[in-house]
Short mmCIF file of C-alpha atoms in Angstrom, two decimals:
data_model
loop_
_atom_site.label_atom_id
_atom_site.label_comp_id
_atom_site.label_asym_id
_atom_site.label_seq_id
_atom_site.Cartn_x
_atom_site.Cartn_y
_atom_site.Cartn_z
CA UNK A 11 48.13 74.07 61.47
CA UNK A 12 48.70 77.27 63.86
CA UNK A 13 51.98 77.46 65.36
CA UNK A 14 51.73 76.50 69.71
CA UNK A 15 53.84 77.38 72.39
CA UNK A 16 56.49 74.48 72.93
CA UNK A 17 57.10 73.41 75.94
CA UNK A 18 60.94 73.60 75.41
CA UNK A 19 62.84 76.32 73.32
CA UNK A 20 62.77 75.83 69.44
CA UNK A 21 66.05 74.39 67.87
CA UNK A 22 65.37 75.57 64.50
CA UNK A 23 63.28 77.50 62.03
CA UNK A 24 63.15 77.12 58.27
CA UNK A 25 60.90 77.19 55.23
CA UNK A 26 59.62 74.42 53.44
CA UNK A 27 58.11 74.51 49.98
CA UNK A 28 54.85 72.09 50.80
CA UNK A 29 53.84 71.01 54.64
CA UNK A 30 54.68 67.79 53.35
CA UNK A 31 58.04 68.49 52.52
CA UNK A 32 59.06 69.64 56.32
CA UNK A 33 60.82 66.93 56.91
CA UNK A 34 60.63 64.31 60.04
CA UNK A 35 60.60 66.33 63.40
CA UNK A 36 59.53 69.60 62.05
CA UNK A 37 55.91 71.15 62.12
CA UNK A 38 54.98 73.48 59.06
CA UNK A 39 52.50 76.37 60.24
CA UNK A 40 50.18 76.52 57.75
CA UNK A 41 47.72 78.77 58.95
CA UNK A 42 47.55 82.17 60.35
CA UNK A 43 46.30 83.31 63.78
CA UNK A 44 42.94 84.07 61.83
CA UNK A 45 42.79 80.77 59.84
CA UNK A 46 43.97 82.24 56.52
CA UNK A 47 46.18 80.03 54.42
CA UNK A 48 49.84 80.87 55.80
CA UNK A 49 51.63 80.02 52.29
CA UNK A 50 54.34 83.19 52.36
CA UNK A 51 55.90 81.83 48.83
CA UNK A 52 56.00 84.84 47.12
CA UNK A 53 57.88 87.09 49.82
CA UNK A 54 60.51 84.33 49.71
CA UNK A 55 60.71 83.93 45.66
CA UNK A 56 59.05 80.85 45.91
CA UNK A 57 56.55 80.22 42.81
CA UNK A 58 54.77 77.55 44.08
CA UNK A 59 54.62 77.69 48.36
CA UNK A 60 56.61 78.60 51.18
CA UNK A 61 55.56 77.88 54.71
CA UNK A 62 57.27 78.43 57.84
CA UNK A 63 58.64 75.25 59.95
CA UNK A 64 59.72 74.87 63.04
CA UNK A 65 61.38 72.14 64.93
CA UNK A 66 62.16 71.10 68.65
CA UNK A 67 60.06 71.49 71.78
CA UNK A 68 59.79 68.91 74.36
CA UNK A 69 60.66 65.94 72.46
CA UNK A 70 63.88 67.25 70.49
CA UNK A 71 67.29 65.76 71.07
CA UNK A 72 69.84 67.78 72.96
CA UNK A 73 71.35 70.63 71.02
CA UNK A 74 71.55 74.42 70.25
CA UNK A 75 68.06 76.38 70.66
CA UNK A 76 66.97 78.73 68.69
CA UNK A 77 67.66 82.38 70.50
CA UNK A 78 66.54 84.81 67.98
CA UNK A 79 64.40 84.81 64.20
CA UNK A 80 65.24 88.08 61.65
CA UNK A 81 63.26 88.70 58.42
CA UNK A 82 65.19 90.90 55.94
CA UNK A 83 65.28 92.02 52.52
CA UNK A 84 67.68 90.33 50.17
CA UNK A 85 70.18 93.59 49.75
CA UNK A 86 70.69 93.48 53.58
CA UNK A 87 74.30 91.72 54.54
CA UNK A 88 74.09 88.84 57.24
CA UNK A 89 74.42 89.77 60.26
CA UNK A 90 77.30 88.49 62.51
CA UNK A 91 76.42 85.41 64.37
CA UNK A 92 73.33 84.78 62.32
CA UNK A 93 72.84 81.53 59.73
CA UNK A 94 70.00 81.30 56.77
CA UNK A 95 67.17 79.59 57.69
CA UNK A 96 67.32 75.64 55.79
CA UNK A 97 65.07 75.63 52.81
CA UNK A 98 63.36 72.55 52.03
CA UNK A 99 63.89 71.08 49.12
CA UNK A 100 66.74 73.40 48.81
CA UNK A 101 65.97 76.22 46.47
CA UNK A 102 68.92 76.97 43.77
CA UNK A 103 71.17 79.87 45.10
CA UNK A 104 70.63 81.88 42.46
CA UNK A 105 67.17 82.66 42.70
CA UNK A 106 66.17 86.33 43.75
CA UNK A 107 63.93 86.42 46.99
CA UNK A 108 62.50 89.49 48.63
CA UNK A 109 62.83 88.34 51.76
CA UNK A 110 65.52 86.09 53.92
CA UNK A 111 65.16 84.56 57.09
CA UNK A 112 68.00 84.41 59.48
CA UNK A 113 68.14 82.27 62.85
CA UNK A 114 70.47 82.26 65.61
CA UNK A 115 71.27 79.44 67.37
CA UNK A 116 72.59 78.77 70.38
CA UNK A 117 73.82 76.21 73.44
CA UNK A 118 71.54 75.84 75.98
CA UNK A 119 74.14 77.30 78.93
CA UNK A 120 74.87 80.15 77.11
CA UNK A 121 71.32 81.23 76.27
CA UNK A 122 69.36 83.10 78.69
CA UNK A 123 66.31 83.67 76.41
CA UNK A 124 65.14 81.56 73.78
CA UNK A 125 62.41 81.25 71.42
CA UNK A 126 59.35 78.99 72.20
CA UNK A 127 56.97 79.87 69.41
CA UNK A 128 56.75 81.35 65.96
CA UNK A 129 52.48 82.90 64.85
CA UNK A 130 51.63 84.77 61.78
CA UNK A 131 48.89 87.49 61.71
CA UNK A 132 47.70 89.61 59.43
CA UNK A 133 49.67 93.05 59.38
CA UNK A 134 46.99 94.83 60.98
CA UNK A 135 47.03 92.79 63.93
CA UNK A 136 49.10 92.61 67.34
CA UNK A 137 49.83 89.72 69.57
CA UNK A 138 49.99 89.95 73.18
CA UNK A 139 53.23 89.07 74.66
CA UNK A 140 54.69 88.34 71.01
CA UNK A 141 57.93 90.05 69.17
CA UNK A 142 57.40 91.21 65.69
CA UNK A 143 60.07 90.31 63.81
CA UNK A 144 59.02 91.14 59.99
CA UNK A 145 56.23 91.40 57.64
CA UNK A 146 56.28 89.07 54.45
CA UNK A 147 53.37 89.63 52.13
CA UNK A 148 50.35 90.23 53.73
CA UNK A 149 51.43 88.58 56.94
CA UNK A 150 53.24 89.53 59.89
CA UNK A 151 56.03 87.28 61.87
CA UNK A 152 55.67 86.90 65.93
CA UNK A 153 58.17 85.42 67.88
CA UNK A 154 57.71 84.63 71.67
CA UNK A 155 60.69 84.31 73.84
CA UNK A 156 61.13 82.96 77.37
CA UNK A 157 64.00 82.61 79.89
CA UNK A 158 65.75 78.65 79.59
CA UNK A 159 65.36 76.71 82.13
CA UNK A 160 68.52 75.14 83.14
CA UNK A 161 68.59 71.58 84.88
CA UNK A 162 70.19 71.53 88.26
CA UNK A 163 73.51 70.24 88.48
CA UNK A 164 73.69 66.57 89.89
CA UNK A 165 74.80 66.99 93.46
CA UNK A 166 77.50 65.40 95.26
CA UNK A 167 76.18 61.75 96.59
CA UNK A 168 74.91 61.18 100.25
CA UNK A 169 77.41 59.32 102.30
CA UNK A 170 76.37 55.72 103.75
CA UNK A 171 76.18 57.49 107.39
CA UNK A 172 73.36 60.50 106.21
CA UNK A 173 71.36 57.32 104.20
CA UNK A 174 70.61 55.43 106.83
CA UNK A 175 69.41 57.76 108.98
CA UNK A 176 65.53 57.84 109.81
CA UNK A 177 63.65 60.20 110.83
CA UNK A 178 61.36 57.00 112.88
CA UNK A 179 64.45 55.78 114.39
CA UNK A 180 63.72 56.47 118.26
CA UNK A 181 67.61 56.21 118.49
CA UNK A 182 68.34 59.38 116.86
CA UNK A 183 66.43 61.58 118.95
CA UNK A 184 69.23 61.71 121.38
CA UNK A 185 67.53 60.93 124.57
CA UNK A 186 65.81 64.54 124.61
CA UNK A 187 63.12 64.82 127.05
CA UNK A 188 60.22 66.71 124.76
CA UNK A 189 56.69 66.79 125.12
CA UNK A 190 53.88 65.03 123.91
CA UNK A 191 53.36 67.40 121.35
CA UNK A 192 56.39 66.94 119.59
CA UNK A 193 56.41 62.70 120.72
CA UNK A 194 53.48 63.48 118.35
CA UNK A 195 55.43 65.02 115.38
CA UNK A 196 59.04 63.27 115.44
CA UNK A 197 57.83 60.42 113.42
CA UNK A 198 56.82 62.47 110.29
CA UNK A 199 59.14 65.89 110.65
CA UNK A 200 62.51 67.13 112.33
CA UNK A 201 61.43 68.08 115.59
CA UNK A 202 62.74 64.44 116.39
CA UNK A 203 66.23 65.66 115.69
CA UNK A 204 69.18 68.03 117.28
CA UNK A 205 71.77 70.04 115.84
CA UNK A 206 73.88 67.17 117.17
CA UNK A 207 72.26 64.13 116.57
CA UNK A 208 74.44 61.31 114.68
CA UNK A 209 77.65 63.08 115.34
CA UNK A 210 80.42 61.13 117.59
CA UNK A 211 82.06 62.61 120.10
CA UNK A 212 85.83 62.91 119.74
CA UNK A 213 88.33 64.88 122.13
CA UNK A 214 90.53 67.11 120.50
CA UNK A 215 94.49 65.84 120.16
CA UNK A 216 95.51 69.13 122.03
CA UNK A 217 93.27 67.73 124.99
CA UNK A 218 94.27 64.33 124.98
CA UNK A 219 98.18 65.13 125.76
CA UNK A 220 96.77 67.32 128.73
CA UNK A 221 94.50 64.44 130.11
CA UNK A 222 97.47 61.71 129.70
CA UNK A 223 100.04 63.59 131.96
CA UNK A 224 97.31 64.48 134.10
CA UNK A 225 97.39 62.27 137.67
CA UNK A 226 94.79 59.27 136.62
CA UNK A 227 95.15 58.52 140.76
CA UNK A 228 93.71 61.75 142.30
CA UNK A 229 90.55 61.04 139.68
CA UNK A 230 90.69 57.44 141.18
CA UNK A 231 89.69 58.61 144.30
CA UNK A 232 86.96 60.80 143.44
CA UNK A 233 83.38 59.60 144.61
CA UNK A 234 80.31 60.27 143.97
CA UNK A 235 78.05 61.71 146.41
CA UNK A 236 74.30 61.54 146.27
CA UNK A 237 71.73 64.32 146.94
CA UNK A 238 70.39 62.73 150.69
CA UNK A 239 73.99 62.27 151.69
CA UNK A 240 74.70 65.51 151.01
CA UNK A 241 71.96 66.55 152.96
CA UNK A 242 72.45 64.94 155.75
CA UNK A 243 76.73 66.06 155.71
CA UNK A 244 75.57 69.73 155.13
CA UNK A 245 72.69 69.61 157.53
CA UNK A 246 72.10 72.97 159.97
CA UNK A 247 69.52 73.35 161.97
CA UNK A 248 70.53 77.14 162.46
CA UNK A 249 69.97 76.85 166.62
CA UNK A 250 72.30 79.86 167.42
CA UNK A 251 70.86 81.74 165.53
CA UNK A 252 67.58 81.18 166.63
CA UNK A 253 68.95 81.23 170.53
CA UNK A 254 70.37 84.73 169.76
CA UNK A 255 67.66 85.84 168.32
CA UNK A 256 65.20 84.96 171.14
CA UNK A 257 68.08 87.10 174.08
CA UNK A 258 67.32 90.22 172.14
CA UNK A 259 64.84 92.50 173.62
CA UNK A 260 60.95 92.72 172.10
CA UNK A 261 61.98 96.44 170.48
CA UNK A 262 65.36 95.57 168.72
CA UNK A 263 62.90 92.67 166.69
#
């Protein structure tokens, strides 16, 4: 089959000598983009096959991804950080190959691009959003890479108090007059809540010294005074000024 996109970075490349020799949790790619026979067992010194295999995606166990794929020739040293692809069955070391394939692996958090897919082509051809990474034989290697996707960090957990709060609970609206637009919305949304809804009020210790020492007796003898008696204490009917007004003579008004 053709290699497709995973859905989740690979977590490891390798070669295996049949398809049925990949073993469990690994997909040979045995054909190319153009449906030719993908068997690349010569470039690798293999007599009988070689196909590319990949493993991961979706499904795979937590581990190390695979963040970059290298094809090169057998006089070329390793490079730093780099491990030879597995081989399966395990070919004996001192077999001469043409070609060696190198992966990179790495954790999750410290990747910021991974690879999601391995195709082979034909030499002549390119693929669209696709690294080449080497030509073996008459094929040529893509590799496409995306950013990893980290999970978000668990968050702290809600306290008992934020909960049991409800948007539908009349209570928390704090006694704000509104209109019956937003009567309309505070059952599904927000608008049913203020900045200072479900916090208690509490005086500051600074204040509390203050209103101790303060005399409780003068407060005692405060009273309340409603709006008609205070119109009727305040009344003025403003006569003088009226009187004085009708002395003065027709031109001064």
């Amino acid at each position: 089959m053709a290699a497709t996109e995973a859905a989740a970075p690979l977590s490891g490349v390798g070669l295996a000598a049949t398809p049925e020799a990949a073993p469990a949790g690994w997909t040979a790619i045995t054909a190319s983009v153009e449906g030719a026979a993908a068997n690349l067992g010569k470039g690798f010194g293999h007599k009988g096959g070689a196909f590319l295999c990949v493993s991961g995606g979706a499904e795979a166990a937590p581990g190390p991804v695979v963040t970059d794929v290298l094809v090169l020739s057998e006089r070329s040293p390793q490079p730093p950080g780099y491990t030879r692809a597995p081989e399966f069955p395990e070919l004996r070391p001192g077999l001469s190959r043409k070609k060696r394939l190198y992966v990179k692996l790495s954790p999750p958090a410290a990747a910021a691009t991974a690879v999601f897919a391995l195709q082979l082509s034909s030499r002549s051809k390119a693929l669209p959003h696709h690294m080449k990474i080497g030509e073996v034989g008459n094929f040529a290697i893509w590799c496409k890479k995306g950013p990893v996707v980290r999970a978000p960090a668990e968050g702290q957990p809600l306290s008992a108090g934020l909960k049991q709060l409800s948007l539908s609970d009349q209570s928390a609206r704090g006694g704000v007059r509104r209109g019956p637009e937003h009567e309309a919305l505070a059952d599904s949304s927000i608008y049913g809540l203020s900045a200072m809804d479900g916090v208690p009020f509490a005086l500051h210790p600074r204040f509390q010294s203050k209103l101790r020492s303060s005399s409780t007796g003068s407060l005692a003898d405060l009273s309340v005074k409603s709006l008609a008696y205070i119109e009727r204490e305040y009344d003025y009917g403003f006569v003088v000024e009226r009187t004085a007004a009708a002395r003065l003579p027709p031109g001064v008004c």
